[in-house]
Coordinates of C-alpha atoms and ligand atoms in Angstrom, one line a residue:
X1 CA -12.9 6.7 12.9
X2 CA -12.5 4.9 16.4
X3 CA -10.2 1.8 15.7
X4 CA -11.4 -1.2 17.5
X5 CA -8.1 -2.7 18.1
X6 CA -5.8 0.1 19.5
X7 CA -3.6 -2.2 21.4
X8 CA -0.7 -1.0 19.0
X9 CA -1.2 2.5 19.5
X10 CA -1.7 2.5 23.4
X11 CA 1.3 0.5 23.4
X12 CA 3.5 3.0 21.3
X13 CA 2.4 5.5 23.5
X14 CA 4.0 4.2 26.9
X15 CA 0.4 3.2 28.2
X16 CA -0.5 0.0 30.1
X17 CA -1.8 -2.8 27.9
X18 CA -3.1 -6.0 28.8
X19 CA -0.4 -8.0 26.8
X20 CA 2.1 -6.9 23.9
X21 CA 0.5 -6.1 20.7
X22 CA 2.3 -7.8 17.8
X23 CA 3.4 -7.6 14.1
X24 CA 6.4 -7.9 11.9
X25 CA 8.5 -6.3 9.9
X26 CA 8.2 -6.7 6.0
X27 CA 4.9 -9.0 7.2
X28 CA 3.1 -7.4 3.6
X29 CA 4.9 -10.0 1.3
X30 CA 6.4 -12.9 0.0
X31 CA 5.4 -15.0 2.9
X32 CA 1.6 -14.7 1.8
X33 CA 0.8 -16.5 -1.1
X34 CA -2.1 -14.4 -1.5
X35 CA 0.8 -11.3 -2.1
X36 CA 2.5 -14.1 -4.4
X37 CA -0.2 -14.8 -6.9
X38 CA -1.2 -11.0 -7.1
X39 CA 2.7 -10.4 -7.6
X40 CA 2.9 -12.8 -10.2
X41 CA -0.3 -11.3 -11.8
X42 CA 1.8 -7.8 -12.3
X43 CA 4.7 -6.6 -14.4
X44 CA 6.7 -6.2 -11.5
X45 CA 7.0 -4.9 -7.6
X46 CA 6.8 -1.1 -8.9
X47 CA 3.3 -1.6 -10.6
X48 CA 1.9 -2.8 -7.2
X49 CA 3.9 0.4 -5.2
X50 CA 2.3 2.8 -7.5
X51 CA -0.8 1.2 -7.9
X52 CA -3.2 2.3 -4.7
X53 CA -5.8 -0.2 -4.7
X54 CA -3.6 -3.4 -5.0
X55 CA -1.1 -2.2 -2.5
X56 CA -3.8 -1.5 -0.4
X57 CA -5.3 -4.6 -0.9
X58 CA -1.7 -6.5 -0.3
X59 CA -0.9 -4.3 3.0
X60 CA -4.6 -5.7 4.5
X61 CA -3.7 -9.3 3.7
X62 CA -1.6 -9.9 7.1
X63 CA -4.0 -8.2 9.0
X64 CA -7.0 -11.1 7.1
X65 CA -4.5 -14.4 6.8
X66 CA -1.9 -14.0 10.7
X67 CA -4.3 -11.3 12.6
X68 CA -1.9 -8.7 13.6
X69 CA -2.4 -6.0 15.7
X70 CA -1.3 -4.0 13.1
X71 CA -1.1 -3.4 9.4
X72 CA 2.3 -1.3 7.7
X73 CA 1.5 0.6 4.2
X74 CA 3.2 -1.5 1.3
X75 CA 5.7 0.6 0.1
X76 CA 9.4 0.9 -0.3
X77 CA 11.8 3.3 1.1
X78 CA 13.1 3.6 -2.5
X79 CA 10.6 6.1 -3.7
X80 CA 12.3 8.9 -1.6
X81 CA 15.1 8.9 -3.8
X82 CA 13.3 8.8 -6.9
X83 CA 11.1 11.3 -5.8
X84 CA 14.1 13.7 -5.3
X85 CA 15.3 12.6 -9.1
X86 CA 16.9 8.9 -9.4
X87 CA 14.9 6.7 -11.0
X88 CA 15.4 3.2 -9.0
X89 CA 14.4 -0.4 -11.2
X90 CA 13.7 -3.8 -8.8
X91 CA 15.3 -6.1 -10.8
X92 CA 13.7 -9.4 -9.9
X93 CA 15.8 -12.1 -7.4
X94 CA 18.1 -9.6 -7.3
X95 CA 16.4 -6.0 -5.7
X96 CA 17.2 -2.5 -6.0
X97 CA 19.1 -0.7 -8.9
X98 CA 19.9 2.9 -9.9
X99 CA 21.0 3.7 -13.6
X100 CA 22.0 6.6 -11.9
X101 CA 23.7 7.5 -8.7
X102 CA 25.0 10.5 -6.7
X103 CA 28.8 11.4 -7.0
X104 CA 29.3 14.8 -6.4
X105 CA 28.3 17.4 -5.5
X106 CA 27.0 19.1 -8.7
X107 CA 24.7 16.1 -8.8
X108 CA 23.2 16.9 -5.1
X109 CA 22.4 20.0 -6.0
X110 CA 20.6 18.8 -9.1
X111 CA 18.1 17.0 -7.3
X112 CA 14.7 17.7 -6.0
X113 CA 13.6 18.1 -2.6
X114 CA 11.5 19.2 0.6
X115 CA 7.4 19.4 -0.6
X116 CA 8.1 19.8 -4.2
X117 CA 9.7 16.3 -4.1
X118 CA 7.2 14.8 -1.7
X119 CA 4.6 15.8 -4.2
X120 CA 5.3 13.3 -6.3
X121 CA 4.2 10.6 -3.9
X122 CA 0.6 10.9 -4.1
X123 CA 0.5 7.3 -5.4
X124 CA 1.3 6.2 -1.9
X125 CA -0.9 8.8 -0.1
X126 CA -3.6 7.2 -2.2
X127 CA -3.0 4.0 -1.2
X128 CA -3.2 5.1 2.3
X129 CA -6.8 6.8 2.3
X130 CA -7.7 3.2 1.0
X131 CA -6.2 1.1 3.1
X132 CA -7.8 2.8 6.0
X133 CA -11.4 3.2 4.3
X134 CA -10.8 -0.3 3.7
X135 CA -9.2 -1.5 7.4
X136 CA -12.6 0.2 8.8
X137 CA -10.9 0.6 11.8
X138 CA -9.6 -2.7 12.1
X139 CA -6.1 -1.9 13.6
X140 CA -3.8 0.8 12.9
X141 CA -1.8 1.9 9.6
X142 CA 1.8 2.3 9.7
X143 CA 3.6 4.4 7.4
X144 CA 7.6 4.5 7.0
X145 CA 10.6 5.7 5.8
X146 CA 14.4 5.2 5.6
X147 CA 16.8 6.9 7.6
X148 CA 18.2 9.3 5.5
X149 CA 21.7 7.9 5.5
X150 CA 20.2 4.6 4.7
X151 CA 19.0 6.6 1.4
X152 CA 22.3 8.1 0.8
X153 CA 23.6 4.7 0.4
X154 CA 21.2 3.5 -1.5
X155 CA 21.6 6.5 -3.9
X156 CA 25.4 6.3 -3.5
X157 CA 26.2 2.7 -4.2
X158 CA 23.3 2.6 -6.6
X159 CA 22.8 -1.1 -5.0
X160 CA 22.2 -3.1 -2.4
X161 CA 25.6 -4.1 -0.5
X162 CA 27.5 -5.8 1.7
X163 CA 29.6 -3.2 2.7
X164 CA 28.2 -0.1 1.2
X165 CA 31.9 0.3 0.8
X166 CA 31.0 3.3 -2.1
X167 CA 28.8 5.1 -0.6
X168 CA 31.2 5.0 3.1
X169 CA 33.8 6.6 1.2
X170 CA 31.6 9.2 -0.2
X171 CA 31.5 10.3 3.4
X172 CA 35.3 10.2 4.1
X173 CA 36.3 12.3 0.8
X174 CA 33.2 14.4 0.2
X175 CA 31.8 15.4 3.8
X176 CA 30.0 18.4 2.8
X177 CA 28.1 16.7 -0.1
X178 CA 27.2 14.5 1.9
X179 CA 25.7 16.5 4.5
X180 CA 24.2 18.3 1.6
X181 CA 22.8 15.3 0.8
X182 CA 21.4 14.3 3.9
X183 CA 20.0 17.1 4.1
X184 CA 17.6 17.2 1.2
X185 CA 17.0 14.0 1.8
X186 CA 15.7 15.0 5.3
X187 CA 13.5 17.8 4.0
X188 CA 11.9 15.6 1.5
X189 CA 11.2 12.7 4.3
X190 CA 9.7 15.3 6.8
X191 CA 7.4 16.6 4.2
X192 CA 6.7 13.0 2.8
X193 CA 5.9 11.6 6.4
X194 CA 3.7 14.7 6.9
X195 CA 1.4 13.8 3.8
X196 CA 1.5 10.3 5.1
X197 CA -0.1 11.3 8.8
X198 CA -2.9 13.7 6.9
X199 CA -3.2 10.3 4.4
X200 CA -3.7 8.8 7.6
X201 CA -0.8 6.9 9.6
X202 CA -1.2 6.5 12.7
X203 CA 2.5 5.6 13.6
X204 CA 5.4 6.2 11.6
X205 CA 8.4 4.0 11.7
X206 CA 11.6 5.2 10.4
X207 CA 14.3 2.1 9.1
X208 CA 17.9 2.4 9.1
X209 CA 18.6 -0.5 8.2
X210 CA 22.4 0.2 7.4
X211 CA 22.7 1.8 10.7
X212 CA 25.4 -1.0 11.6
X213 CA 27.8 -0.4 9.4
X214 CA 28.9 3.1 10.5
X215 CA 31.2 4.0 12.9
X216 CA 30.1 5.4 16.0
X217 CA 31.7 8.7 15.3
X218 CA 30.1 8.5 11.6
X219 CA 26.8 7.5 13.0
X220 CA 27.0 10.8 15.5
X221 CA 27.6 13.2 12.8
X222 CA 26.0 11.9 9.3
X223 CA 23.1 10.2 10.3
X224 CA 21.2 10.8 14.4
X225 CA 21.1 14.1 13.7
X226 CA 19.1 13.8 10.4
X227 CA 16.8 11.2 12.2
X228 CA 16.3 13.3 14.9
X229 CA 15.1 16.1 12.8
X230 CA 12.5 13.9 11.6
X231 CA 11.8 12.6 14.8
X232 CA 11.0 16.1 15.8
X233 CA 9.2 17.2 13.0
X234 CA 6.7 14.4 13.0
X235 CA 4.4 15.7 15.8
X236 CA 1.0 14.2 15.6
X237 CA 1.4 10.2 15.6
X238 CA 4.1 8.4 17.7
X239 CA 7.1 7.7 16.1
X240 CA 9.4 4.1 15.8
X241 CA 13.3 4.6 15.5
X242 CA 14.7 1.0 14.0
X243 CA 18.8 1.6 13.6
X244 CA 19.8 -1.9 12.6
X245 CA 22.9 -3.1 14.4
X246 CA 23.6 0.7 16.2
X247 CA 24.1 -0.5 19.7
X248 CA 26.3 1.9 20.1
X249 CA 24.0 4.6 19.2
X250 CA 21.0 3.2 21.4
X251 CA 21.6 6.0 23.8
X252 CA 21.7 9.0 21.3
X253 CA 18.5 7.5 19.9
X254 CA 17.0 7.4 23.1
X255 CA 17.3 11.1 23.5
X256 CA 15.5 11.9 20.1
X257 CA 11.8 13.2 20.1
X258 CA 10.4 9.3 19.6
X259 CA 8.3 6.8 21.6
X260 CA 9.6 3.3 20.0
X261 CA 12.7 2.0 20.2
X262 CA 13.7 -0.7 17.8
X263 CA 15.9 -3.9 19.0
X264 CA 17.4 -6.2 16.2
X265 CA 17.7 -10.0 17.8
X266 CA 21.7 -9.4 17.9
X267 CA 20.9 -7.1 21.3
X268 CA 19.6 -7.8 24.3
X269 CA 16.2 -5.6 26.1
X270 CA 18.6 -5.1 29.1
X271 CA 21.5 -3.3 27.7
X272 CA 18.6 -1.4 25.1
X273 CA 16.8 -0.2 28.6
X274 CA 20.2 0.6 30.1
X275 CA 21.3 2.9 27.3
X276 CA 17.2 4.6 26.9
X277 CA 16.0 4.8 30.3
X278 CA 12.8 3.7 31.2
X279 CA 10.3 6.0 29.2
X280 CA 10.9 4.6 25.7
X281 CA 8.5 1.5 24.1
X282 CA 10.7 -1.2 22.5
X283 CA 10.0 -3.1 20.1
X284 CA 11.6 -6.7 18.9
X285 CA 13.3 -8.6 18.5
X286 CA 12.9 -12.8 17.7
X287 CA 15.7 -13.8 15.2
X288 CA 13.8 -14.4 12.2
X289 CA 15.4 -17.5 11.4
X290 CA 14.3 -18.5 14.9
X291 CA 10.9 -19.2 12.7
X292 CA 12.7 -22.2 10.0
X293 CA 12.4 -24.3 13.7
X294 CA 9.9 -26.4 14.4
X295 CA 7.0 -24.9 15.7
X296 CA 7.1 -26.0 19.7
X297 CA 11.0 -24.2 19.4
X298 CA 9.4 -21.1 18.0
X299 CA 7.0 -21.2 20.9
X300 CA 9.3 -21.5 23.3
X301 CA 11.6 -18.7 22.0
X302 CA 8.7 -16.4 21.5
X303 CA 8.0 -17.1 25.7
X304 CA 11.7 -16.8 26.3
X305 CA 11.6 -13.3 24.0
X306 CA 8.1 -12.1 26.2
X307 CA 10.0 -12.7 28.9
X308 CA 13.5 -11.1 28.3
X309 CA 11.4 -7.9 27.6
X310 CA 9.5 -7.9 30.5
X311 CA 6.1 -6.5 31.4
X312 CA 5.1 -3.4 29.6
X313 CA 6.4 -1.2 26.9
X314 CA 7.1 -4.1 24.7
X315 CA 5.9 -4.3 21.1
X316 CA 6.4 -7.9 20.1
X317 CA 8.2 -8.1 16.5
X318 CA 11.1 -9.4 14.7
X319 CA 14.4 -8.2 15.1
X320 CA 14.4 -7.4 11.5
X321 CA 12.0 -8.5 8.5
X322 CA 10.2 -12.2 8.4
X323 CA 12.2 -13.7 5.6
X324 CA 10.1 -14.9 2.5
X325 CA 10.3 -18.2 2.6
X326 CA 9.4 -18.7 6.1
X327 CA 6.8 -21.0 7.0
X328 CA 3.8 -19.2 7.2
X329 CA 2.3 -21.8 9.8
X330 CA 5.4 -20.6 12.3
X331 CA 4.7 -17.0 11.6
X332 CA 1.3 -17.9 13.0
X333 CA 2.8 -19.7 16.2
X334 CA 5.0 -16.6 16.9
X335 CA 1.9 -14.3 16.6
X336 CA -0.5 -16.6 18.3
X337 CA 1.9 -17.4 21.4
X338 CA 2.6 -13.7 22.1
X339 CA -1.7 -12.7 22.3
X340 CA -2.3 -16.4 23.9
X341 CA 1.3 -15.6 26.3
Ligands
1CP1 O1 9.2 -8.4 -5.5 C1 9.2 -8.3 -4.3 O2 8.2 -8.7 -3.7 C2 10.4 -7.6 -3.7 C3 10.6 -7.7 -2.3 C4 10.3 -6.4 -1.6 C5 9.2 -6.1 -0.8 C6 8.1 -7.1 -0.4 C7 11.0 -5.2 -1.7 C8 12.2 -5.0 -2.5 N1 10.4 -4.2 -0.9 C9 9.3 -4.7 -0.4 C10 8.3 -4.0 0.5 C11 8.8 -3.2 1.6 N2 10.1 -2.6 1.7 C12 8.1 -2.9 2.8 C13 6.6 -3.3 2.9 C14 5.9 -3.3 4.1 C15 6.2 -4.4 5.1 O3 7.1 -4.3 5.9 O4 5.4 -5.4 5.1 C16 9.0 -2.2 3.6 C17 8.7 -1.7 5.0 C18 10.2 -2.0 2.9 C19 11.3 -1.2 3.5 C20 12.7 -1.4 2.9 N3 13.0 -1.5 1.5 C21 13.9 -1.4 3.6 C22 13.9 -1.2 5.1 C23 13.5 -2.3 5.9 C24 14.5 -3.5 5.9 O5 14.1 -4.6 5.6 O6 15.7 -3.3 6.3 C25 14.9 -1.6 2.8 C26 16.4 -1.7 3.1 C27 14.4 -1.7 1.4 C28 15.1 -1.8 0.2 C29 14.7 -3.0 -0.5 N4 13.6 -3.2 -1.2 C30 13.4 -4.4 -1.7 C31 14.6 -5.2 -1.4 C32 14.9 -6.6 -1.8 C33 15.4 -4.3 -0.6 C34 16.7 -4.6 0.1 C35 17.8 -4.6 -0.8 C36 19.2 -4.8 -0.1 O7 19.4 -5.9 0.5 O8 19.9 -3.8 -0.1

């Protein structure tokens, strides 16, 4: 089907556009409170991941309620690992849990992985065929995954983190299971992300959202070379590479196989264009807190943001996801200055 806003998608793609197209990160959510009376309808955030037709219906509703130029499958990058074996539980104010995590070895090689594992996602491929039935062409679908050392620490630690202290030290004493690890977890993500294009993605945007805590000799050897595979092996939709708080591996990111570039609001464009070159799209990167201000400031910094990114090859976004209890009238300034700018 031809999709009558495609401003995304030429944009992803390095072509000229007549302005920016615009969304944000974690948009599908809290900040609704169409997603919060579903939510609070449900037995909790897994019943509305594995159930197509309301996650369908919930990743639509920022398309409906702020007009974005583009909509992001509701998901979580949590259902990688469970696919491969570890059952994860969102336990409510507080997010994810695993009863079980990795430790060794042994327990690596226990677990699924490649198209085996990715078989067991058909919940989410399912919600895909709907949402786009459902988008009629409207914008364009994003699908996603983590970075597979984001996963590792997730299946590590068992937890969110501040440090991810556990699953850091799991590469320091047990290198090779980690790179064992990391590399199931790959196999599994480039067969996943395959189902999601045929479920039809048009764009798929990889999150490594614990990027930042690596060192930049850690981040060389356990986890660009595992996003570059994946970069590689997703061939028929563009791809977005989002490395929170990497700047040190922006220029090893900007020789992967991808087309976006993602900038978190701690980096400027300048020293992200520096370190890529000129072909690569980025895409960012307004503090989301910048959107608690009142709404003339949020204006102002959305111009100020336009501007620091110059003209062309710019996605407008966050530089990481909209917090849930942000106004939702200032999430419609920032959206509405950047297709009025
Ligand atoms: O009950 C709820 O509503 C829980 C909140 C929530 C939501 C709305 C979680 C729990 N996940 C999601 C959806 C989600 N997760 C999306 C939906 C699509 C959209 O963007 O609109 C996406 C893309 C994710 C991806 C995700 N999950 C990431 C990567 C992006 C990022 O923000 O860095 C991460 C790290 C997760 C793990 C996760 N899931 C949920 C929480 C609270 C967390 C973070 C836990 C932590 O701090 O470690």
């Amino acid at each position: 089907m031809k999709l009558q806003n495609d401003l995304f998608l030429r944009a992803a793609r390095g072509e000229q556009t007549e302005r920016p197209p615009v969304w944000l990160m974690r948009q599908a959510g809290r900040i609704l409170p169409q997603y919060r009376a579903l939510r609070g309808s449900l037995s909790g955030f897994k019943e509305l991941v594995e159930t197509p037709h309301l996650a369908a219906e919930v990743t639509i509703q920022p398309v409906d309620e702020i007009g974005v130029d583009a909509a992001i499958i509701f998901s979580d990058i949590l259902v990688i690992p469970e696919a491969m074996g570890l059952v994860y539980e969102m336990v409510e104010k507080k997010g994810p849990l695993f009863p079980q995590t990795i430790q060794s070895v042994k327990d690596v090689e226990n677990l699924r992985s490649g198209a085996p594992a990715a078989e067991e996602l058909n919940y989410v491929y399912e919600a895909l065929k709907i949402t786009k039935r459902e988008l009629n062409g409207r914008v364009p679908l994003i699908g996603f995954s983590g970075a597979p050392w984001t996963i590792l620490a997730y299946m590590v630690e068992g937890s969110g983190s501040k440090t991810f202290s556990k699953a850091k030290k799991f590469l320091y004493t047990q290198p090779e299971a980690a790179h064992l690890l990391l590399q199931k977890i790959t196999d599994t993500t480039i067969a996943y992300l395959k189902n999601k294009v045929a479920a039809g993605a048009d764009l798929i945007q990889i999150f490594d959202s614990w990027a930042g805590i690596l060192t930049p000799e850690q981040y060389s050897t356990f986890a660009a070379p595992y996003i570059a595979q994946i970069a590689a092996a997703i061939d028929k939709v563009p791809v977005t590479v989002f490395a929170k708080n990497a700047w040190f591996a922006y220029a090893e990111i900007g020789r992967m196989d991808c087309n976006v570039i993602g900038v978190d609001w701690n980096t400027h464009p300048d020293f992200v264009r520096n370190a890529v070159g000129n072909e690569k799209v980025l895409q960012g990167n307004l503090d989301p807190c910048q959107l608690y201000a009142p709404a003339a400031e949020v204006e102002k910094a959305t111009e100020e943001m336009l501007k620091k990114f110059g003209k062309g090859k710019h996605i407008a976004n966050l530089g990481h996801g909209v917090y849930p209890d942000t106004p939702l009238d200032n999430v419609k300034v920032f959206v509405n200055t950047v297709k009025n700018g």
